Amino acid sequence: MRALRRLVGRPFVPPNPAPPPWKGHGDTWAGGAWGCPPRIKGSASECPGTETSRGRGPPRDRGLPEPGRGRGRQMEVQGRVLLLTICAAGIGGTFQFGYNLSIINAPTLHIQQFTNETWQMRTGQPLPDHLVLLVWSLIVSLYPLGGLLGALLAGPLAVTLGRKKSLLVNNIFVLAAAGLFGFSRRAGSFEMIMLGRLLVGISAGVSMNVQPMYLGESAPKELRGAVAMTSAIFTALGLVMGQVVGLRELLGGPQAWPLLLASCLVPGALQLASLPLLPESPRYLLIDCGDPAACQAALQRLRGPADLAGELAELEQERAVCRGGRARRPWELFRERALRRQVASLVVLGGAMELCGNDAMYAYALAVFSQAGISQDKIQYVAIGTGGCELLATLLSCLVIERAGRRVLLTGGYGLMTCWGSVFTVALCLQPG
């Protein structure tokens, strides 16, 4: 019995022991255990850096990263690069659209006065009021006209140059427009303002189409919905920022309005400085350029140390489906029976949003609030309130869209627009005089 107890108390040492799977991380064989002396009977000693010797498992190397910690670092790298991509694309994209839409309201009277003075210097006669209003309406309306031209230009540009390069090249229109705005007063030319508004409109049309494409193709599948919402957030943020910068205390005064219009140069410069440091769309690199190595490199920068096999396989499948096909023209989409319903939904939703009068409210806020009886010195602060309401609604939509769903939010939004549009119509009909 004593011999049996002594035999049981000793650690088992197999002949010619094979290295365990954790061998090679600093452990050495020493008397029957890797990195540990033989366990004495009744001892509860532990090997440094391992679990106790009571059979809880192999020793853990302190130098190796824990699985949870590695996953956390991967998410941190992925989130950081994705956040920088969103900010760099948004600051020169939909932010510019909202910014240039709202800053035109603050210098309304100053630009109308400048137009009248310029005409009088040329002809010796003042411009009639209805023609001054016509010139002002052209200055405002050339912005959406440029947006239409930019939207038609966005598709070919995104395929030819790529998503990232299209956003960078798009800033040429911003730089040219900023120069026209800045020197228009010194040159005595309101035509320069009109041309500048057309150019920033083209820039807005390109960026509003290319930016969601670039971000959607760069974001991982589980975050594409949230990333798509950032375009609306940057639009609302640009609206509010344009209204704040247009205050009389900042750049909305009678002498500083050329600088206010030319301030669109700042977001463009920020995008030119930051976006080149970020990767191109992986989908564009693989499907449009046919470069798997560049696609994998871009994915590694965007995803960090993650397994990219599944995502690369999906892109390869999409590439195989798209091979041999061509981009369809807008009128061809209506001929496809399978796509006709989706296209009709997009046209109805987009048209209702543009025709609801929201954009006109920002451009003609001075005239609207003046006729509503609000004093001139308070109109600029009321206008900031309208932009703040849109920003708040956009942020709330981002928070509840996954719970409430897209259809509920769309129905509720258009229902509220219908309700308040009816209220405004009745109020205008009952207005005296």
GROMACS .gro file of C-alpha atoms in nm:
model
  433
    1MET     CA    1   0.000   0.000   0.000
    2ARG     CA    2   0.285   0.240   0.085
    3ALA     CA    3   0.449   0.168  -0.250
    4LEU     CA    4   0.114   0.229  -0.423
    5ARG     CA    5   0.070   0.561  -0.241
    6ARG     CA    6   0.420   0.671  -0.337
    7LEU     CA    7   0.347   0.573  -0.697
    8VAL     CA    8   0.018   0.765  -0.702
    9GLY     CA    9   0.178   1.073  -0.542
   10ARG     CA   10   0.432   1.113  -0.817
   11PRO     CA   11   0.357   1.301  -1.137
   12PHE     CA   12   0.323   1.089  -1.446
   13VAL     CA   13   0.618   1.130  -1.681
   14PRO     CA   14   0.556   0.968  -2.020
   15PRO     CA   15   0.851   0.825  -2.207
   16ASN     CA   16   0.976   1.054  -2.481
   17PRO     CA   17   0.710   1.318  -2.405
   18ALA     CA   18   0.580   1.515  -2.703
   19PRO     CA   19   0.569   1.894  -2.673
   20PRO     CA   20   0.221   2.018  -2.586
   21PRO     CA   21   0.040   2.250  -2.828
   22TRP     CA   22   0.138   2.555  -2.626
   23LYS     CA   23   0.510   2.475  -2.661
   24GLY     CA   24   0.718   2.747  -2.820
   25HIS     CA   25   0.609   3.048  -2.611
   26GLY     CA   26   0.884   3.052  -2.352
   27ASP     CA   27   0.811   2.722  -2.168
   28THR     CA   28   1.086   2.467  -2.105
   29TRP     CA   29   1.069   2.108  -1.992
   30ALA     CA   30   1.181   2.074  -1.631
   31GLY     CA   31   1.116   1.752  -1.451
   32GLY     CA   32   0.782   1.646  -1.596
   33ALA     CA   33   0.597   1.975  -1.652
   34TRP     CA   34   0.661   2.254  -1.900
   35GLY     CA   35   0.810   2.543  -1.706
   36CYS     CA   36   0.715   2.391  -1.360
   37PRO     CA   37   0.897   2.165  -1.116
   38PRO     CA   38   0.736   1.829  -1.032
   39ARG     CA   39   0.432   1.876  -0.807
   40ILE     CA   40   0.492   1.755  -0.452
   41LYS     CA   41   0.213   1.554  -0.293
   42GLY     CA   42  -0.023   1.783  -0.102
   43SER     CA   43   0.119   2.101  -0.256
   44ALA     CA   44  -0.108   2.371  -0.397
   45SER     CA   45   0.168   2.564  -0.565
   46GLU     CA   46   0.107   2.719  -0.905
   47CYS     CA   47   0.334   2.759  -1.197
   48PRO     CA   48   0.397   3.127  -1.270
   49GLY     CA   49   0.167   3.246  -1.544
   50THR     CA   50  -0.045   2.928  -1.538
   51GLU     CA   51  -0.347   2.785  -1.363
   52THR     CA   52  -0.296   2.569  -1.055
   53SER     CA   53  -0.153   2.222  -1.099
   54ARG     CA   54  -0.486   2.057  -1.018
   55GLY     CA   55  -0.562   1.981  -1.376
   56ARG     CA   56  -0.730   2.313  -1.472
   57GLY     CA   57  -0.574   2.317  -1.814
   58PRO     CA   58  -0.254   2.404  -1.994
   59PRO     CA   59  -0.042   2.696  -1.887
   60ARG     CA   60  -0.141   3.036  -2.030
   61ASP     CA   61   0.128   3.253  -2.180
   62ARG     CA   62   0.111   3.604  -2.040
   63GLY     CA   63   0.269   3.741  -2.355
   64LEU     CA   64  -0.015   3.632  -2.585
   65PRO     CA   65  -0.318   3.862  -2.630
   66GLU     CA   66  -0.642   3.732  -2.487
   67PRO     CA   67  -0.916   3.661  -2.744
   68GLY     CA   68  -1.150   3.929  -2.605
   69ARG     CA   69  -0.876   4.187  -2.597
   70GLY     CA   70  -0.781   4.117  -2.959
   71ARG     CA   71  -1.143   4.149  -3.067
   72GLY     CA   72  -1.172   4.479  -2.883
   73ARG     CA   73  -0.862   4.616  -3.053
   74GLN     CA   74  -0.995   4.506  -3.391
   75MET     CA   75  -1.323   4.692  -3.331
   76GLU     CA   76  -1.128   4.997  -3.212
   77VAL     CA   77  -0.916   5.009  -3.530
   78GLN     CA   78  -1.220   4.949  -3.750
   79GLY     CA   79  -1.425   5.217  -3.575
   80ARG     CA   80  -1.147   5.475  -3.589
   81VAL     CA   81  -1.079   5.441  -3.962
   82LEU     CA   82  -1.451   5.427  -4.043
   83LEU     CA   83  -1.520   5.738  -3.836
   84LEU     CA   84  -1.242   5.929  -4.012
   85THR     CA   85  -1.378   5.815  -4.348
   86ILE     CA   86  -1.730   5.934  -4.259
   87CYS     CA   87  -1.607   6.273  -4.138
   88ALA     CA   88  -1.371   6.331  -4.432
   89ALA     CA   89  -1.637   6.242  -4.689
   90GLY     CA   90  -1.919   6.423  -4.510
   91ILE     CA   91  -1.743   6.756  -4.441
   92GLY     CA   92  -1.692   6.816  -4.812
   93GLY     CA   93  -2.004   6.629  -4.921
   94THR     CA   94  -2.356   6.673  -4.786
   95PHE     CA   95  -2.228   6.924  -4.530
   96GLN     CA   96  -2.145   7.153  -4.822
   97PHE     CA   97  -2.494   7.105  -4.962
   98GLY     CA   98  -2.664   7.215  -4.640
   99TYR     CA   99  -2.413   7.491  -4.576
  100ASN     CA  100  -2.451   7.656  -4.919
  101LEU     CA  101  -2.826   7.615  -4.903
  102SER     CA  102  -2.861   7.818  -4.582
  103ILE     CA  103  -2.590   8.087  -4.606
  104ILE     CA  104  -2.763   8.258  -4.899
  105ASN     CA  105  -3.045   8.376  -4.674
  106ALA     CA  106  -2.840   8.604  -4.446
  107PRO     CA  107  -2.704   8.844  -4.713
  108THR     CA  108  -3.035   8.873  -4.902
  109LEU     CA  109  -3.075   9.249  -4.862
  110HIS     CA  110  -2.704   9.316  -4.910
  111ILE     CA  111  -2.687   9.122  -5.239
  112GLN     CA  112  -3.004   9.289  -5.368
  113GLN     CA  113  -2.857   9.629  -5.285
  114PHE     CA  114  -2.528   9.533  -5.450
  115THR     CA  115  -2.716   9.424  -5.764
  116ASN     CA  116  -2.902   9.754  -5.781
  117GLU     CA  117  -2.586   9.960  -5.726
  118THR     CA  118  -2.394   9.764  -5.987
  119TRP     CA  119  -2.665   9.812  -6.246
  120GLN     CA  120  -2.685  10.183  -6.169
  121MET     CA  121  -2.308  10.219  -6.214
  122ARG     CA  122  -2.329  10.054  -6.554
  123THR     CA  123  -2.637  10.224  -6.696
  124GLY     CA  124  -2.683  10.530  -6.478
  125GLN     CA  125  -3.033  10.416  -6.381
  126PRO     CA  126  -3.149  10.205  -6.088
  127LEU     CA  127  -3.285   9.859  -6.153
  128PRO     CA  128  -3.662   9.829  -6.097
  129ASP     CA  129  -3.765   9.635  -5.789
  130HIS     CA  130  -3.923   9.349  -5.981
  131LEU     CA  131  -3.602   9.300  -6.181
  132VAL     CA  132  -3.394   9.308  -5.863
  133LEU     CA  133  -3.620   9.033  -5.730
  134LEU     CA  134  -3.579   8.844  -6.058
  135VAL     CA  135  -3.198   8.857  -6.036
  136TRP     CA  136  -3.215   8.744  -5.674
  137SER     CA  137  -3.443   8.455  -5.768
  138LEU     CA  138  -3.195   8.351  -6.037
  139ILE     CA  139  -2.910   8.356  -5.783
  140VAL     CA  140  -3.109   8.129  -5.555
  141SER     CA  141  -3.248   7.894  -5.822
  142LEU     CA  142  -2.916   7.839  -6.002
  143TYR     CA  143  -2.806   7.633  -5.700
  144PRO     CA  144  -3.061   7.350  -5.752
  145LEU     CA  145  -3.007   7.373  -6.128
  146GLY     CA  146  -2.639   7.306  -6.070
  147GLY     CA  147  -2.739   7.022  -5.841
  148LEU     CA  148  -2.928   6.860  -6.128
  149LEU     CA  149  -2.624   6.888  -6.354
  150GLY     CA  150  -2.400   6.749  -6.080
  151ALA     CA  151  -2.632   6.453  -6.022
  152LEU     CA  152  -2.612   6.364  -6.391
  153LEU     CA  153  -2.233   6.396  -6.378
  154ALA     CA  154  -2.190   6.190  -6.059
  155GLY     CA  155  -2.242   5.843  -6.210
  156PRO     CA  156  -1.985   5.861  -6.491
  157LEU     CA  157  -1.743   6.042  -6.262
  158ALA     CA  158  -1.768   5.775  -5.989
  159VAL     CA  159  -1.701   5.495  -6.238
  160THR     CA  160  -1.420   5.671  -6.425
  161LEU     CA  161  -1.224   5.822  -6.135
  162GLY     CA  162  -1.349   5.620  -5.840
  163ARG     CA  163  -1.550   5.726  -5.536
  164LYS     CA  164  -1.271   5.893  -5.340
  165LYS     CA  165  -1.111   6.070  -5.636
  166SER     CA  166  -1.452   6.194  -5.749
  167LEU     CA  167  -1.504   6.364  -5.413
  168LEU     CA  168  -1.158   6.517  -5.433
  169VAL     CA  169  -1.195   6.640  -5.792
  170ASN     CA  170  -1.538   6.775  -5.701
  171ASN     CA  171  -1.370   7.038  -5.486
  172ILE     CA  172  -1.249   7.212  -5.804
  173PHE     CA  173  -1.601   7.353  -5.839
  174VAL     CA  174  -1.590   7.473  -5.477
  175LEU     CA  175  -1.253   7.643  -5.519
  176ALA     CA  176  -1.366   7.820  -5.837
  177ALA     CA  177  -1.695   7.929  -5.677
  178ALA     CA  178  -1.518   8.060  -5.365
  179GLY     CA  179  -1.291   8.274  -5.584
  180LEU     CA  180  -1.589   8.415  -5.774
  181PHE     CA  181  -1.775   8.496  -5.453
  182GLY     CA  182  -1.475   8.655  -5.287
  183PHE     CA  183  -1.392   8.893  -5.573
  184SER     CA  184  -1.746   8.965  -5.698
  185ARG     CA  185  -1.785   9.287  -5.501
  186ARG     CA  186  -1.443   9.420  -5.597
  187ALA     CA  187  -1.509   9.337  -5.962
  188GLY     CA  188  -1.857   9.492  -5.946
  189SER     CA  189  -2.023   9.188  -6.102
  190PHE     CA  190  -2.333   9.014  -5.970
  191GLU     CA  191  -2.293   8.770  -6.261
  192MET     CA  192  -1.995   8.623  -6.073
  193ILE     CA  193  -2.230   8.541  -5.784
  194MET     CA  194  -2.469   8.369  -6.023
  195LEU     CA  195  -2.191   8.162  -6.180
  196GLY     CA  196  -2.054   8.075  -5.835
  197ARG     CA  197  -2.396   7.952  -5.722
  198LEU     CA  198  -2.417   7.731  -6.030
  199LEU     CA  199  -2.074   7.581  -5.954
  200VAL     CA  200  -2.145   7.505  -5.589
  201GLY     CA  201  -2.473   7.350  -5.704
  202ILE     CA  202  -2.282   7.116  -5.935
  203SER     CA  203  -2.052   7.029  -5.645
  204ALA     CA  204  -2.351   6.955  -5.422
  205GLY     CA  205  -2.511   6.733  -5.686
  206VAL     CA  206  -2.195   6.527  -5.729
  207SER     CA  207  -2.123   6.490  -5.357
  208MET     CA  208  -2.481   6.399  -5.261
  209ASN     CA  209  -2.465   6.102  -5.498
  210VAL     CA  210  -2.103   5.990  -5.458
  211GLN     CA  211  -2.073   6.027  -5.080
  212PRO     CA  212  -2.343   5.770  -4.986
  213MET     CA  213  -2.199   5.536  -5.249
  214TYR     CA  214  -1.847   5.568  -5.106
  215LEU     CA  215  -1.953   5.527  -4.743
  216GLY     CA  216  -2.191   5.238  -4.815
  217GLU     CA  217  -1.919   5.045  -4.997
  218SER     CA  218  -1.659   5.117  -4.728
  219ALA     CA  219  -1.870   5.028  -4.423
  220PRO     CA  220  -1.912   4.670  -4.296
  221LYS     CA  221  -2.246   4.504  -4.363
  222GLU     CA  222  -2.373   4.537  -4.006
  223LEU     CA  223  -2.309   4.914  -4.000
  224ARG     CA  224  -2.423   5.019  -4.347
  225GLY     CA  225  -2.763   5.138  -4.229
  226ALA     CA  226  -2.618   5.362  -3.959
  227VAL     CA  227  -2.345   5.491  -4.189
  228ALA     CA  228  -2.602   5.578  -4.456
  229MET     CA  229  -2.781   5.801  -4.205
  230THR     CA  230  -2.470   6.013  -4.156
  231SER     CA  231  -2.535   6.186  -4.490
  232ALA     CA  232  -2.857   6.335  -4.351
  233ILE     CA  233  -2.679   6.430  -4.029
  234PHE     CA  234  -2.410   6.621  -4.216
  235THR     CA  235  -2.676   6.795  -4.427
  236ALA     CA  236  -2.862   6.918  -4.118
  237LEU     CA  237  -2.534   7.012  -3.950
  238GLY     CA  238  -2.436   7.217  -4.256
  239LEU     CA  239  -2.772   7.396  -4.249
  240VAL     CA  240  -2.731   7.500  -3.888
  241MET     CA  241  -2.364   7.596  -3.932
  242GLY     CA  242  -2.449   7.814  -4.232
  243GLN     CA  243  -2.718   7.994  -4.033
  244VAL     CA  244  -2.483   8.050  -3.739
  245VAL     CA  245  -2.198   8.181  -3.956
  246GLY     CA  246  -2.447   8.410  -4.131
  247LEU     CA  247  -2.531   8.601  -3.813
  248ARG     CA  248  -2.469   8.975  -3.828
  249GLU     CA  249  -2.218   8.939  -3.546
  250LEU     CA  250  -2.007   8.703  -3.761
  251LEU     CA  251  -2.010   8.719  -4.144
  252GLY     CA  252  -2.364   8.840  -4.213
  253GLY     CA  253  -2.283   9.213  -4.207
  254PRO     CA  254  -2.300   9.449  -4.506
  255GLN     CA  255  -1.922   9.440  -4.561
  256ALA     CA  256  -1.849   9.073  -4.492
  257TRP     CA  257  -2.107   8.898  -4.712
  258PRO     CA  258  -1.852   8.811  -4.989
  259LEU     CA  259  -1.648   8.629  -4.725
  260LEU     CA  260  -1.964   8.453  -4.607
  261LEU     CA  261  -2.032   8.315  -4.954
  262ALA     CA  262  -1.664   8.228  -5.004
  263SER     CA  263  -1.645   8.045  -4.669
  264CYS     CA  264  -1.748   7.726  -4.851
  265LEU     CA  265  -1.374   7.702  -4.920
  266VAL     CA  266  -1.308   7.587  -4.561
  267PRO     CA  267  -1.498   7.253  -4.575
  268GLY     CA  268  -1.349   7.185  -4.917
  269ALA     CA  269  -0.997   7.246  -4.789
  270LEU     CA  270  -1.059   7.014  -4.493
  271GLN     CA  271  -1.168   6.736  -4.726
  272LEU     CA  272  -0.869   6.789  -4.955
  273ALA     CA  273  -0.638   6.759  -4.655
  274SER     CA  274  -0.796   6.450  -4.497
  275LEU     CA  275  -0.958   6.230  -4.762
  276PRO     CA  276  -0.634   6.139  -4.950
  277LEU     CA  277  -0.513   5.965  -4.632
  278LEU     CA  278  -0.804   5.719  -4.639
  279PRO     CA  279  -0.860   5.412  -4.860
  280GLU     CA  280  -1.066   5.391  -5.177
  281SER     CA  281  -1.389   5.193  -5.191
  282PRO     CA  282  -1.301   4.818  -5.189
  283ARG     CA  283  -1.596   4.740  -5.417
  284TYR     CA  284  -1.477   4.990  -5.676
  285LEU     CA  285  -1.123   4.853  -5.666
  286LEU     CA  286  -1.237   4.495  -5.727
  287ILE     CA  287  -1.543   4.526  -5.953
  288ASP     CA  288  -1.466   4.838  -6.154
  289CYS     CA  289  -1.084   4.824  -6.155
  290GLY     CA  290  -1.035   4.446  -6.130
  291ASP     CA  291  -0.755   4.478  -5.873
  292PRO     CA  292  -0.795   4.213  -5.596
  293ALA     CA  293  -0.469   4.311  -5.424
  294ALA     CA  294  -0.571   4.677  -5.389
  295CYS     CA  295  -0.917   4.568  -5.272
  296GLN     CA  296  -0.770   4.347  -5.000
  297ALA     CA  297  -0.533   4.624  -4.890
  298ALA     CA  298  -0.822   4.871  -4.863
  299LEU     CA  299  -1.030   4.621  -4.665
  300GLN     CA  300  -0.742   4.559  -4.425
  301ARG     CA  301  -0.714   4.933  -4.359
  302LEU     CA  302  -1.088   4.963  -4.303
  303ARG     CA  303  -1.145   4.644  -4.103
  304GLY     CA  304  -0.819   4.607  -3.916
  305PRO     CA  305  -0.684   4.259  -3.824
  306ALA     CA  306  -1.002   4.074  -3.922
  307ASP     CA  307  -1.076   3.768  -4.133
  308LEU     CA  308  -1.160   3.909  -4.475
  309ALA     CA  309  -1.225   3.582  -4.655
  310GLY     CA  310  -1.604   3.603  -4.628
  311GLU     CA  311  -1.627   3.964  -4.743
  312LEU     CA  312  -1.386   3.903  -5.031
  313ALA     CA  313  -1.592   3.603  -5.138
  314GLU     CA  314  -1.910   3.816  -5.145
  315LEU     CA  315  -1.736   4.081  -5.355
  316GLU     CA  316  -1.611   3.813  -5.593
  317GLN     CA  317  -1.965   3.681  -5.634
  318GLU     CA  318  -2.092   4.031  -5.707
  319ARG     CA  319  -1.809   4.078  -5.954
  320ALA     CA  320  -1.909   3.758  -6.134
  321VAL     CA  321  -2.272   3.873  -6.154
  322CYS     CA  322  -2.175   4.218  -6.286
  323ARG     CA  323  -1.925   4.083  -6.539
  324GLY     CA  324  -2.033   4.153  -6.893
  325GLY     CA  325  -2.311   4.390  -6.790
  326ARG     CA  326  -2.336   4.765  -6.842
  327ALA     CA  327  -2.477   5.052  -6.643
  328ARG     CA  328  -2.839   5.120  -6.731
  329ARG     CA  329  -2.971   5.460  -6.824
  330PRO     CA  330  -3.245   5.617  -6.610
  331TRP     CA  331  -3.523   5.565  -6.865
  332GLU     CA  332  -3.424   5.200  -6.903
  333LEU     CA  333  -3.502   5.135  -6.538
  334PHE     CA  334  -3.872   5.202  -6.597
  335ARG     CA  335  -3.880   4.935  -6.869
  336GLU     CA  336  -3.764   4.667  -6.626
  337ARG     CA  337  -4.073   4.521  -6.466
  338ALA     CA  338  -3.878   4.400  -6.162
  339LEU     CA  339  -3.732   4.747  -6.097
  340ARG     CA  340  -4.029   4.963  -6.191
  341ARG     CA  341  -4.184   4.962  -5.845
  342GLN     CA  342  -3.861   5.048  -5.666
  343VAL     CA  343  -3.786   5.333  -5.907
  344ALA     CA  344  -4.139   5.470  -5.870
  345SER     CA  345  -4.103   5.464  -5.490
  346LEU     CA  346  -3.775   5.655  -5.510
  347VAL     CA  347  -3.925   5.917  -5.742
  348VAL     CA  348  -4.232   5.969  -5.521
  349LEU     CA  349  -4.036   5.988  -5.195
  350GLY     CA  350  -3.762   6.211  -5.335
  351GLY     CA  351  -4.007   6.436  -5.517
  352ALA     CA  352  -4.225   6.480  -5.208
  353MET     CA  353  -3.922   6.574  -5.001
  354GLU     CA  354  -3.806   6.835  -5.251
  355LEU     CA  355  -4.153   6.977  -5.320
  356CYS     CA  356  -4.254   7.009  -4.955
  357GLY     CA  357  -4.104   7.359  -4.945
  358ASN     CA  358  -3.834   7.283  -4.691
  359ASP     CA  359  -3.542   7.403  -4.905
  360ALA     CA  360  -3.733   7.714  -5.013
  361MET     CA  361  -3.784   7.796  -4.647
  362TYR     CA  362  -3.408   7.821  -4.593
  363ALA     CA  363  -3.345   8.026  -4.908
  364TYR     CA  364  -3.634   8.271  -4.859
  365ALA     CA  365  -3.650   8.276  -4.478
  366LEU     CA  366  -3.611   8.653  -4.467
  367ALA     CA  367  -3.914   8.718  -4.688
  368VAL     CA  368  -4.129   8.448  -4.526
  369PHE     CA  369  -4.067   8.555  -4.167
  370SER     CA  370  -4.097   8.924  -4.258
  371GLN     CA  371  -4.443   8.867  -4.399
  372ALA     CA  372  -4.527   8.664  -4.091
  373GLY     CA  373  -4.471   8.976  -3.879
  374ILE     CA  374  -4.135   8.891  -3.721
  375SER     CA  375  -3.900   9.185  -3.678
  376GLN     CA  376  -3.587   9.206  -3.893
  377ASP     CA  377  -3.344   9.178  -3.602
  378LYS     CA  378  -3.496   8.848  -3.485
  379ILE     CA  379  -3.538   8.668  -3.815
  380GLN     CA  380  -3.185   8.527  -3.817
  381TYR     CA  381  -3.238   8.364  -3.477
  382VAL     CA  382  -3.575   8.221  -3.582
  383ALA     CA  383  -3.406   8.075  -3.890
  384ILE     CA  384  -3.149   7.903  -3.668
  385GLY     CA  385  -3.442   7.750  -3.482
  386THR     CA  386  -3.572   7.592  -3.804
  387GLY     CA  387  -3.232   7.442  -3.880
  388GLY     CA  388  -3.201   7.319  -3.522
  389CYS     CA  389  -3.539   7.143  -3.551
  390GLU     CA  390  -3.422   6.957  -3.861
  391LEU     CA  391  -3.096   6.856  -3.695
  392LEU     CA  392  -3.284   6.731  -3.389
  393ALA     CA  393  -3.529   6.533  -3.604
  394THR     CA  394  -3.240   6.377  -3.795
  395LEU     CA  395  -3.063   6.268  -3.478
  396LEU     CA  396  -3.384   6.124  -3.332
  397SER     CA  397  -3.449   5.932  -3.654
  398CYS     CA  398  -3.102   5.778  -3.633
  399LEU     CA  399  -3.174   5.659  -3.280
  400VAL     CA  400  -3.517   5.504  -3.344
  401ILE     CA  401  -3.491   5.385  -3.704
  402GLU     CA  402  -3.388   5.031  -3.610
  403ARG     CA  403  -3.674   4.997  -3.358
  404ALA     CA  404  -3.953   5.179  -3.540
  405GLY     CA  405  -3.856   5.083  -3.894
  406ARG     CA  406  -3.821   5.280  -4.215
  407ARG     CA  407  -4.183   5.259  -4.319
  408VAL     CA  408  -4.318   5.396  -3.991
  409LEU     CA  409  -4.080   5.694  -3.997
  410LEU     CA  410  -4.157   5.772  -4.361
  411THR     CA  411  -4.532   5.752  -4.304
  412GLY     CA  412  -4.509   5.965  -3.991
  413GLY     CA  413  -4.287   6.226  -4.155
  414TYR     CA  414  -4.502   6.269  -4.464
  415GLY     CA  415  -4.814   6.264  -4.249
  416LEU     CA  416  -4.682   6.552  -4.040
  417MET     CA  417  -4.588   6.745  -4.355
  418THR     CA  418  -4.939   6.697  -4.491
  419CYS     CA  419  -5.097   6.809  -4.164
  420TRP     CA  420  -4.890   7.125  -4.122
  421GLY     CA  421  -4.909   7.208  -4.492
  422SER     CA  422  -5.288   7.206  -4.458
  423VAL     CA  423  -5.265   7.429  -4.150
  424PHE     CA  424  -5.044   7.678  -4.337
  425THR     CA  425  -5.281   7.682  -4.633
  426VAL     CA  426  -5.585   7.753  -4.414
  427ALA     CA  427  -5.394   8.022  -4.222
  428LEU     CA  428  -5.293   8.198  -4.544
  429CYS     CA  429  -5.648   8.185  -4.676
  430LEU     CA  430  -5.783   8.339  -4.355
  431GLN     CA  431  -5.511   8.606  -4.339
  432PRO     CA  432  -5.669   8.955  -4.365
  433GLY     CA  433  -5.577   9.179  -4.655
   0.00000   0.00000   0.00000
